[in-house]
Amino acid sequence: MRRKLVVGNWKMHGNRAQVTELLQELISSATQISQGVDVGVCPSFVHLGLVKDQLAGSKLILGAQDLNEQPESAVTGEVAGSMLFDLGVRYVIVGHSERREKLKESDDLIADKLVSAQVNGLTPILCIGESLEQRQGGVTEETVVGQLNVAVDKVGIRAFNDVIIAYEPVWAIGTGHTATPEQAQEVHRLLRDHLAELSAAVAEAVRIIYGGSVKADNAKELFRSADIDGGLVGAASLKAEEFISICKSAG
Ligand code: 13P
Protein backbone atom coordinates (compact mmCIF):
# COMPACT_ATOMS: atom_id res chain seq x y z
CA MET A 1 0.00 0.00 0.00
CA ARG A 2 1.47 3.33 -1.07
CA ARG A 3 1.42 6.17 1.45
CA LYS A 4 -0.27 9.33 0.23
CA LEU A 5 1.90 12.41 -0.16
CA VAL A 6 0.87 16.04 -0.41
CA VAL A 7 3.55 18.64 -1.17
CA GLY A 8 3.16 22.41 -1.21
CA ASN A 9 5.21 24.16 -3.87
CA TRP A 10 5.45 27.75 -2.71
CA LYS A 11 7.25 28.80 -5.88
CA MET A 12 8.67 32.36 -5.81
CA HIS A 13 6.26 33.65 -3.18
CA GLY A 14 6.41 35.22 0.25
CA ASN A 15 8.57 37.28 2.55
CA ARG A 16 9.86 36.12 5.95
CA ALA A 17 6.82 37.37 7.84
CA GLN A 18 4.36 35.71 5.44
CA VAL A 19 6.31 32.46 5.37
CA THR A 20 6.44 32.39 9.18
CA GLU A 21 2.73 33.04 9.51
CA LEU A 22 1.82 30.36 6.97
CA LEU A 23 4.14 27.87 8.60
CA GLN A 24 2.87 28.49 12.11
CA GLU A 25 -0.70 27.93 10.95
CA LEU A 26 0.32 24.73 9.16
CA ILE A 27 2.24 23.42 12.15
CA SER A 28 -0.57 24.08 14.59
CA SER A 29 -3.13 22.36 12.33
CA ALA A 30 -0.95 19.47 11.21
CA THR A 31 -2.29 17.20 13.94
CA GLN A 32 -5.60 17.12 12.03
CA ILE A 33 -3.87 15.30 9.14
CA SER A 34 -3.94 11.50 9.13
CA GLN A 35 -0.75 9.76 10.26
CA GLY A 36 -0.87 7.85 7.00
CA VAL A 37 -0.27 10.96 4.91
CA ASP A 38 3.17 12.44 4.28
CA VAL A 39 3.24 16.21 3.92
CA GLY A 40 6.00 18.35 2.48
CA VAL A 41 6.55 22.06 1.93
CA CYS A 42 8.93 23.54 -0.62
CA PRO A 43 9.80 27.18 0.12
CA SER A 44 12.22 29.19 -1.99
CA PHE A 45 15.93 28.70 -1.33
CA VAL A 46 16.19 31.89 0.70
CA HIS A 47 13.49 30.72 3.13
CA LEU A 48 14.70 27.13 3.58
CA GLY A 49 16.73 27.88 6.71
CA LEU A 50 13.94 29.89 8.30
CA VAL A 51 11.46 27.11 7.63
CA LYS A 52 13.81 24.38 8.82
CA ASP A 53 14.33 26.14 12.15
CA GLN A 54 10.59 26.34 12.75
CA LEU A 55 9.73 22.83 11.58
CA ALA A 56 11.47 20.95 14.38
CA GLY A 57 9.22 18.26 15.81
CA SER A 58 6.47 18.81 13.26
CA LYS A 59 5.28 16.22 10.77
CA LEU A 60 6.05 18.50 7.84
CA ILE A 61 8.97 17.48 5.67
CA LEU A 62 11.21 20.09 4.09
CA GLY A 63 11.62 20.19 0.33
CA ALA A 64 13.41 22.46 -2.14
CA GLN A 65 12.23 23.57 -5.55
CA ASP A 66 15.40 22.84 -7.52
CA LEU A 67 19.08 21.99 -7.24
CA ASN A 68 22.12 22.28 -9.46
CA GLU A 69 23.21 19.09 -11.20
CA GLN A 70 26.88 19.59 -10.26
CA PRO A 71 28.57 18.69 -6.99
CA GLU A 72 29.68 21.56 -4.79
CA SER A 73 31.95 23.67 -7.02
CA ALA A 74 32.49 27.11 -8.52
CA VAL A 75 29.05 27.82 -10.01
CA THR A 76 27.94 31.29 -9.00
CA GLY A 77 24.38 31.62 -7.83
CA GLU A 78 23.59 27.92 -7.74
CA VAL A 79 22.81 25.47 -4.92
CA ALA A 80 24.23 21.94 -4.67
CA GLY A 81 22.31 18.91 -3.45
CA SER A 82 24.81 18.38 -0.64
CA MET A 83 24.00 21.85 0.71
CA LEU A 84 20.30 21.07 0.70
CA PHE A 85 20.78 17.78 2.50
CA ASP A 86 23.03 19.43 5.08
CA LEU A 87 20.27 21.95 5.77
CA GLY A 88 17.71 19.22 6.45
CA VAL A 89 16.00 19.19 3.06
CA ARG A 90 14.63 15.76 2.10
CA TYR A 91 12.59 16.29 -1.06
CA VAL A 92 13.61 18.25 -4.12
CA ILE A 93 11.47 19.12 -7.12
CA VAL A 94 13.19 18.56 -10.46
CA GLY A 95 11.92 19.37 -13.93
CA HIS A 96 9.02 21.61 -13.01
CA SER A 97 7.36 22.82 -16.22
CA GLU A 98 7.98 26.44 -15.26
CA ARG A 99 11.72 25.69 -15.31
CA ARG A 100 11.42 23.60 -18.47
CA GLU A 101 9.68 26.50 -20.20
CA LYS A 102 11.09 29.69 -18.71
CA LEU A 103 14.62 28.45 -18.04
CA LYS A 104 14.79 26.05 -20.99
CA GLU A 105 15.69 23.03 -18.86
CA SER A 106 16.03 19.93 -21.03
CA ASP A 107 15.10 16.34 -20.22
CA ASP A 108 18.83 15.54 -20.09
CA LEU A 109 19.61 18.28 -17.59
CA ILE A 110 16.65 17.23 -15.48
CA ALA A 111 17.88 13.63 -15.48
CA ASP A 112 21.29 14.89 -14.29
CA LYS A 113 19.57 16.80 -11.48
CA LEU A 114 17.72 13.66 -10.50
CA VAL A 115 21.03 11.80 -10.24
CA SER A 116 22.52 14.61 -8.18
CA ALA A 117 19.53 14.59 -5.83
CA GLN A 118 19.87 10.86 -5.18
CA VAL A 119 23.63 10.97 -4.79
CA ASN A 120 23.07 13.54 -2.05
CA GLY A 121 20.40 11.61 -0.19
CA LEU A 122 17.45 13.65 -1.44
CA THR A 123 14.23 12.21 -2.83
CA PRO A 124 13.54 13.81 -6.20
CA ILE A 125 10.02 14.77 -7.21
CA LEU A 126 10.24 14.44 -10.98
CA CYS A 127 7.68 16.62 -12.76
CA ILE A 128 6.39 15.61 -16.15
CA GLY A 129 3.41 16.77 -18.16
CA GLU A 130 2.11 17.75 -21.56
CA SER A 131 1.19 21.20 -22.88
CA LEU A 132 -2.27 22.07 -24.12
CA GLU A 133 -1.07 21.80 -27.73
CA GLN A 134 0.35 18.35 -27.07
CA ARG A 135 -2.89 17.18 -25.46
CA GLN A 136 -4.97 18.59 -28.28
CA GLY A 137 -2.56 17.06 -30.79
CA GLY A 138 -3.09 13.62 -29.26
CA VAL A 139 0.51 13.19 -28.10
CA THR A 140 0.02 13.23 -24.33
CA GLU A 141 1.19 9.65 -23.87
CA GLU A 142 4.31 9.93 -26.00
CA THR A 143 5.18 13.25 -24.33
CA VAL A 144 4.99 12.08 -20.74
CA VAL A 145 6.48 8.65 -21.43
CA GLY A 146 9.26 10.34 -23.39
CA GLN A 147 10.04 12.65 -20.44
CA LEU A 148 9.99 9.71 -18.05
CA ASN A 149 12.17 7.54 -20.27
CA VAL A 150 15.05 10.01 -20.32
CA ALA A 151 15.19 9.83 -16.53
CA VAL A 152 14.76 6.04 -16.38
CA ASP A 153 17.48 5.55 -18.97
CA LYS A 154 19.84 7.70 -16.93
CA VAL A 155 19.32 6.24 -13.45
CA GLY A 156 17.85 2.80 -14.13
CA ILE A 157 14.51 1.49 -13.02
CA ARG A 158 15.66 0.47 -9.53
CA ALA A 159 16.47 4.05 -8.64
CA PHE A 160 12.78 4.76 -9.07
CA ASN A 161 12.21 3.05 -5.76
CA ASP A 162 13.20 6.42 -4.37
CA VAL A 163 11.72 8.82 -6.89
CA ILE A 164 8.34 10.50 -6.69
CA ILE A 165 6.73 11.25 -10.01
CA ALA A 166 4.50 14.31 -10.29
CA TYR A 167 2.18 14.35 -13.26
CA GLU A 168 1.53 18.03 -13.88
CA PRO A 169 -0.31 18.80 -17.12
CA VAL A 170 0.97 22.24 -18.10
CA TRP A 171 -2.51 23.39 -19.10
CA ALA A 172 -3.74 22.80 -15.55
CA ILE A 173 -1.01 24.70 -13.72
CA GLY A 174 -2.14 28.02 -12.32
CA THR A 175 -5.10 28.09 -14.70
CA GLY A 176 -7.90 26.83 -12.49
CA HIS A 177 -8.53 24.12 -15.13
CA THR A 178 -7.87 21.01 -13.06
CA ALA A 179 -7.61 17.73 -14.93
CA THR A 180 -10.66 15.62 -14.20
CA PRO A 181 -9.99 12.63 -11.97
CA GLU A 182 -10.51 10.45 -15.07
CA GLN A 183 -7.99 12.41 -17.15
CA ALA A 184 -5.41 12.32 -14.38
CA GLN A 185 -6.01 8.67 -13.53
CA GLU A 186 -5.61 7.70 -17.18
CA VAL A 187 -2.13 9.25 -17.36
CA HIS A 188 -1.06 7.97 -13.93
CA ARG A 189 -2.11 4.47 -14.99
CA LEU A 190 -0.25 4.58 -18.25
CA LEU A 191 2.90 5.81 -16.49
CA ARG A 192 2.64 2.98 -13.98
CA ASP A 193 1.99 0.44 -16.74
CA HIS A 194 5.00 1.74 -18.60
CA LEU A 195 7.24 1.31 -15.54
CA ALA A 196 5.76 -2.15 -14.96
CA GLU A 197 7.27 -3.28 -18.26
CA LEU A 198 10.65 -2.73 -16.59
CA SER A 199 9.80 -3.75 -13.02
CA ALA A 200 6.40 -4.71 -11.67
CA ALA A 201 7.60 -4.16 -8.10
CA VAL A 202 8.90 -0.66 -8.74
CA ALA A 203 5.76 0.28 -10.66
CA GLU A 204 3.58 -0.87 -7.80
CA ALA A 205 5.63 0.99 -5.18
CA VAL A 206 6.36 4.29 -6.92
CA ARG A 207 4.25 7.23 -5.82
CA ILE A 208 2.72 9.25 -8.65
CA ILE A 209 1.20 12.49 -7.42
CA TYR A 210 -0.92 14.93 -9.40
CA GLY A 211 -0.35 18.67 -9.77
CA GLY A 212 -2.34 21.37 -11.52
CA SER A 213 -4.95 23.54 -9.80
CA VAL A 214 -5.47 21.13 -6.90
CA LYS A 215 -7.89 22.82 -4.49
CA ALA A 216 -9.78 21.95 -1.34
CA ASP A 217 -12.90 21.29 -3.37
CA ASN A 218 -11.38 18.87 -5.92
CA ALA A 219 -8.67 17.11 -3.93
CA LYS A 220 -10.81 14.34 -2.46
CA GLU A 221 -12.12 13.21 -5.82
CA LEU A 222 -8.63 13.25 -7.35
CA PHE A 223 -7.01 11.38 -4.46
CA ARG A 224 -9.68 8.70 -4.55
CA SER A 225 -8.40 7.44 -7.93
CA ALA A 226 -6.47 4.18 -7.76
CA ASP A 227 -3.20 5.51 -9.17
CA ILE A 228 -3.18 9.05 -7.76
CA ASP A 229 -1.03 8.96 -4.65
CA GLY A 230 -1.42 12.56 -3.59
CA GLY A 231 -0.79 16.04 -4.92
CA LEU A 232 1.77 18.70 -5.71
CA VAL A 233 -0.02 21.90 -4.84
CA GLY A 234 0.88 25.42 -5.97
CA ALA A 235 -1.38 28.39 -5.23
CA ALA A 236 -3.63 26.57 -2.76
CA SER A 237 -0.61 25.64 -0.63
CA LEU A 238 -0.12 29.31 0.24
CA LYS A 239 -3.38 29.34 2.19
CA ALA A 240 -2.96 27.35 5.39
CA GLU A 241 -6.58 26.39 5.85
CA GLU A 242 -6.99 25.25 2.26
CA PHE A 243 -3.72 23.31 2.22
CA ILE A 244 -4.63 21.53 5.46
CA SER A 245 -8.01 20.68 3.97
CA ILE A 246 -6.28 19.20 0.90
CA CYS A 247 -3.98 17.15 3.16
CA LYS A 248 -6.99 15.90 5.12
CA SER A 249 -8.59 14.79 1.85
CA ALA A 250 -5.65 12.44 1.33
CA GLY A 251 -6.14 10.63 4.65
P1 13P B 1 -1.16 25.33 -9.07
O1 13P B 1 -1.66 24.41 -7.98
O2 13P B 1 -1.07 26.75 -8.67
O3 13P B 1 -1.90 25.10 -10.35
O4 13P B 1 0.36 24.89 -9.36
C1 13P B 1 0.65 23.56 -9.53
C2 13P B 1 2.12 23.37 -9.56
O5 13P B 1 2.79 23.86 -10.43
C3 13P B 1 2.73 22.63 -8.45
O6 13P B 1 4.06 22.36 -8.71
Coordinates of C-alpha atoms and ligand atoms in Angstrom, one line a residue:
M1 CA 0.0 0.0 0.0
R2 CA 1.5 3.3 -1.1
R3 CA 1.4 6.2 1.5
K4 CA -0.3 9.3 0.2
L5 CA 1.9 12.4 -0.2
V6 CA 0.9 16.0 -0.4
V7 CA 3.5 18.6 -1.2
G8 CA 3.2 22.4 -1.2
N9 CA 5.2 24.2 -3.9
W10 CA 5.4 27.7 -2.7
K11 CA 7.3 28.8 -5.9
M12 CA 8.7 32.4 -5.8
H13 CA 6.3 33.6 -3.2
G14 CA 6.4 35.2 0.3
N15 CA 8.6 37.3 2.5
R16 CA 9.9 36.1 6.0
A17 CA 6.8 37.4 7.8
Q18 CA 4.4 35.7 5.4
V19 CA 6.3 32.5 5.4
T20 CA 6.4 32.4 9.2
E21 CA 2.7 33.0 9.5
L22 CA 1.8 30.4 7.0
L23 CA 4.1 27.9 8.6
Q24 CA 2.9 28.5 12.1
E25 CA -0.7 27.9 11.0
L26 CA 0.3 24.7 9.2
I27 CA 2.2 23.4 12.2
S28 CA -0.6 24.1 14.6
S29 CA -3.1 22.4 12.3
A30 CA -0.9 19.5 11.2
T31 CA -2.3 17.2 13.9
Q32 CA -5.6 17.1 12.0
I33 CA -3.9 15.3 9.1
S34 CA -3.9 11.5 9.1
Q35 CA -0.7 9.8 10.3
G36 CA -0.9 7.8 7.0
V37 CA -0.3 11.0 4.9
D38 CA 3.2 12.4 4.3
V39 CA 3.2 16.2 3.9
G40 CA 6.0 18.4 2.5
V41 CA 6.6 22.1 1.9
C42 CA 8.9 23.5 -0.6
P43 CA 9.8 27.2 0.1
S44 CA 12.2 29.2 -2.0
F45 CA 15.9 28.7 -1.3
V46 CA 16.2 31.9 0.7
H47 CA 13.5 30.7 3.1
L48 CA 14.7 27.1 3.6
G49 CA 16.7 27.9 6.7
L50 CA 13.9 29.9 8.3
V51 CA 11.5 27.1 7.6
K52 CA 13.8 24.4 8.8
D53 CA 14.3 26.1 12.1
Q54 CA 10.6 26.3 12.8
L55 CA 9.7 22.8 11.6
A56 CA 11.5 21.0 14.4
G57 CA 9.2 18.3 15.8
S58 CA 6.5 18.8 13.3
K59 CA 5.3 16.2 10.8
L60 CA 6.0 18.5 7.8
I61 CA 9.0 17.5 5.7
L62 CA 11.2 20.1 4.1
G63 CA 11.6 20.2 0.3
A64 CA 13.4 22.5 -2.1
Q65 CA 12.2 23.6 -5.6
D66 CA 15.4 22.8 -7.5
L67 CA 19.1 22.0 -7.2
N68 CA 22.1 22.3 -9.5
E69 CA 23.2 19.1 -11.2
Q70 CA 26.9 19.6 -10.3
P71 CA 28.6 18.7 -7.0
E72 CA 29.7 21.6 -4.8
S73 CA 31.9 23.7 -7.0
A74 CA 32.5 27.1 -8.5
V75 CA 29.1 27.8 -10.0
T76 CA 27.9 31.3 -9.0
G77 CA 24.4 31.6 -7.8
E78 CA 23.6 27.9 -7.7
V79 CA 22.8 25.5 -4.9
A80 CA 24.2 21.9 -4.7
G81 CA 22.3 18.9 -3.4
S82 CA 24.8 18.4 -0.6
M83 CA 24.0 21.9 0.7
L84 CA 20.3 21.1 0.7
F85 CA 20.8 17.8 2.5
D86 CA 23.0 19.4 5.1
L87 CA 20.3 21.9 5.8
G88 CA 17.7 19.2 6.5
V89 CA 16.0 19.2 3.1
R90 CA 14.6 15.8 2.1
Y91 CA 12.6 16.3 -1.1
V92 CA 13.6 18.3 -4.1
I93 CA 11.5 19.1 -7.1
V94 CA 13.2 18.6 -10.5
G95 CA 11.9 19.4 -13.9
H96 CA 9.0 21.6 -13.0
S97 CA 7.4 22.8 -16.2
E98 CA 8.0 26.4 -15.3
R99 CA 11.7 25.7 -15.3
R100 CA 11.4 23.6 -18.5
E101 CA 9.7 26.5 -20.2
K102 CA 11.1 29.7 -18.7
L103 CA 14.6 28.5 -18.0
K104 CA 14.8 26.0 -21.0
E105 CA 15.7 23.0 -18.9
S106 CA 16.0 19.9 -21.0
D107 CA 15.1 16.3 -20.2
D108 CA 18.8 15.5 -20.1
L109 CA 19.6 18.3 -17.6
I110 CA 16.6 17.2 -15.5
A111 CA 17.9 13.6 -15.5
D112 CA 21.3 14.9 -14.3
K113 CA 19.6 16.8 -11.5
L114 CA 17.7 13.7 -10.5
V115 CA 21.0 11.8 -10.2
S116 CA 22.5 14.6 -8.2
A117 CA 19.5 14.6 -5.8
Q118 CA 19.9 10.9 -5.2
V119 CA 23.6 11.0 -4.8
N120 CA 23.1 13.5 -2.0
G121 CA 20.4 11.6 -0.2
L122 CA 17.5 13.7 -1.4
T123 CA 14.2 12.2 -2.8
P124 CA 13.5 13.8 -6.2
I125 CA 10.0 14.8 -7.2
L126 CA 10.2 14.4 -11.0
C127 CA 7.7 16.6 -12.8
I128 CA 6.4 15.6 -16.2
G129 CA 3.4 16.8 -18.2
E130 CA 2.1 17.7 -21.6
S131 CA 1.2 21.2 -22.9
L132 CA -2.3 22.1 -24.1
E133 CA -1.1 21.8 -27.7
Q134 CA 0.4 18.3 -27.1
R135 CA -2.9 17.2 -25.5
Q136 CA -5.0 18.6 -28.3
G137 CA -2.6 17.1 -30.8
G138 CA -3.1 13.6 -29.3
V139 CA 0.5 13.2 -28.1
T140 CA 0.0 13.2 -24.3
E141 CA 1.2 9.6 -23.9
E142 CA 4.3 9.9 -26.0
T143 CA 5.2 13.2 -24.3
V144 CA 5.0 12.1 -20.7
V145 CA 6.5 8.7 -21.4
G146 CA 9.3 10.3 -23.4
Q147 CA 10.0 12.6 -20.4
L148 CA 10.0 9.7 -18.1
N149 CA 12.2 7.5 -20.3
V150 CA 15.0 10.0 -20.3
A151 CA 15.2 9.8 -16.5
V152 CA 14.8 6.0 -16.4
D153 CA 17.5 5.6 -19.0
K154 CA 19.8 7.7 -16.9
V155 CA 19.3 6.2 -13.5
G156 CA 17.8 2.8 -14.1
I157 CA 14.5 1.5 -13.0
R158 CA 15.7 0.5 -9.5
A159 CA 16.5 4.0 -8.6
F160 CA 12.8 4.8 -9.1
N161 CA 12.2 3.1 -5.8
D162 CA 13.2 6.4 -4.4
V163 CA 11.7 8.8 -6.9
I164 CA 8.3 10.5 -6.7
I165 CA 6.7 11.3 -10.0
A166 CA 4.5 14.3 -10.3
Y167 CA 2.2 14.4 -13.3
E168 CA 1.5 18.0 -13.9
P169 CA -0.3 18.8 -17.1
V170 CA 1.0 22.2 -18.1
W171 CA -2.5 23.4 -19.1
A172 CA -3.7 22.8 -15.6
I173 CA -1.0 24.7 -13.7
G174 CA -2.1 28.0 -12.3
T175 CA -5.1 28.1 -14.7
G176 CA -7.9 26.8 -12.5
H177 CA -8.5 24.1 -15.1
T178 CA -7.9 21.0 -13.1
A179 CA -7.6 17.7 -14.9
T180 CA -10.7 15.6 -14.2
P181 CA -10.0 12.6 -12.0
E182 CA -10.5 10.5 -15.1
Q183 CA -8.0 12.4 -17.2
A184 CA -5.4 12.3 -14.4
Q185 CA -6.0 8.7 -13.5
E186 CA -5.6 7.7 -17.2
V187 CA -2.1 9.3 -17.4
H188 CA -1.1 8.0 -13.9
R189 CA -2.1 4.5 -15.0
L190 CA -0.2 4.6 -18.3
L191 CA 2.9 5.8 -16.5
R192 CA 2.6 3.0 -14.0
D193 CA 2.0 0.4 -16.7
H194 CA 5.0 1.7 -18.6
L195 CA 7.2 1.3 -15.5
A196 CA 5.8 -2.2 -15.0
E197 CA 7.3 -3.3 -18.3
L198 CA 10.6 -2.7 -16.6
S199 CA 9.8 -3.8 -13.0
A200 CA 6.4 -4.7 -11.7
A201 CA 7.6 -4.2 -8.1
V202 CA 8.9 -0.7 -8.7
A203 CA 5.8 0.3 -10.7
E204 CA 3.6 -0.9 -7.8
A205 CA 5.6 1.0 -5.2
V206 CA 6.4 4.3 -6.9
R207 CA 4.2 7.2 -5.8
I208 CA 2.7 9.3 -8.6
I209 CA 1.2 12.5 -7.4
Y210 CA -0.9 14.9 -9.4
G211 CA -0.4 18.7 -9.8
G212 CA -2.3 21.4 -11.5
S213 CA -5.0 23.5 -9.8
V214 CA -5.5 21.1 -6.9
K215 CA -7.9 22.8 -4.5
A216 CA -9.8 21.9 -1.3
D217 CA -12.9 21.3 -3.4
N218 CA -11.4 18.9 -5.9
A219 CA -8.7 17.1 -3.9
K220 CA -10.8 14.3 -2.5
E221 CA -12.1 13.2 -5.8
L222 CA -8.6 13.2 -7.4
F223 CA -7.0 11.4 -4.5
R224 CA -9.7 8.7 -4.6
S225 CA -8.4 7.4 -7.9
A226 CA -6.5 4.2 -7.8
D227 CA -3.2 5.5 -9.2
I228 CA -3.2 9.0 -7.8
D229 CA -1.0 9.0 -4.7
G230 CA -1.4 12.6 -3.6
G231 CA -0.8 16.0 -4.9
L232 CA 1.8 18.7 -5.7
V233 CA 0.0 21.9 -4.8
G234 CA 0.9 25.4 -6.0
A235 CA -1.4 28.4 -5.2
A236 CA -3.6 26.6 -2.8
S237 CA -0.6 25.6 -0.6
L238 CA -0.1 29.3 0.2
K239 CA -3.4 29.3 2.2
A240 CA -3.0 27.4 5.4
E241 CA -6.6 26.4 5.9
E242 CA -7.0 25.2 2.3
F243 CA -3.7 23.3 2.2
I244 CA -4.6 21.5 5.5
S245 CA -8.0 20.7 4.0
I246 CA -6.3 19.2 0.9
C247 CA -4.0 17.1 3.2
K248 CA -7.0 15.9 5.1
S249 CA -8.6 14.8 1.8
A250 CA -5.7 12.4 1.3
G251 CA -6.1 10.6 4.6
Ligands
13P1 P1 -1.2 25.3 -9.1 O1 -1.7 24.4 -8.0 O2 -1.1 26.7 -8.7 O3 -1.9 25.1 -10.3 O4 0.4 24.9 -9.4 C1 0.7 23.6 -9.5 C2 2.1 23.4 -9.6 O5 2.8 23.9 -10.4 C3 2.7 22.6 -8.5 O6 4.1 22.4 -8.7

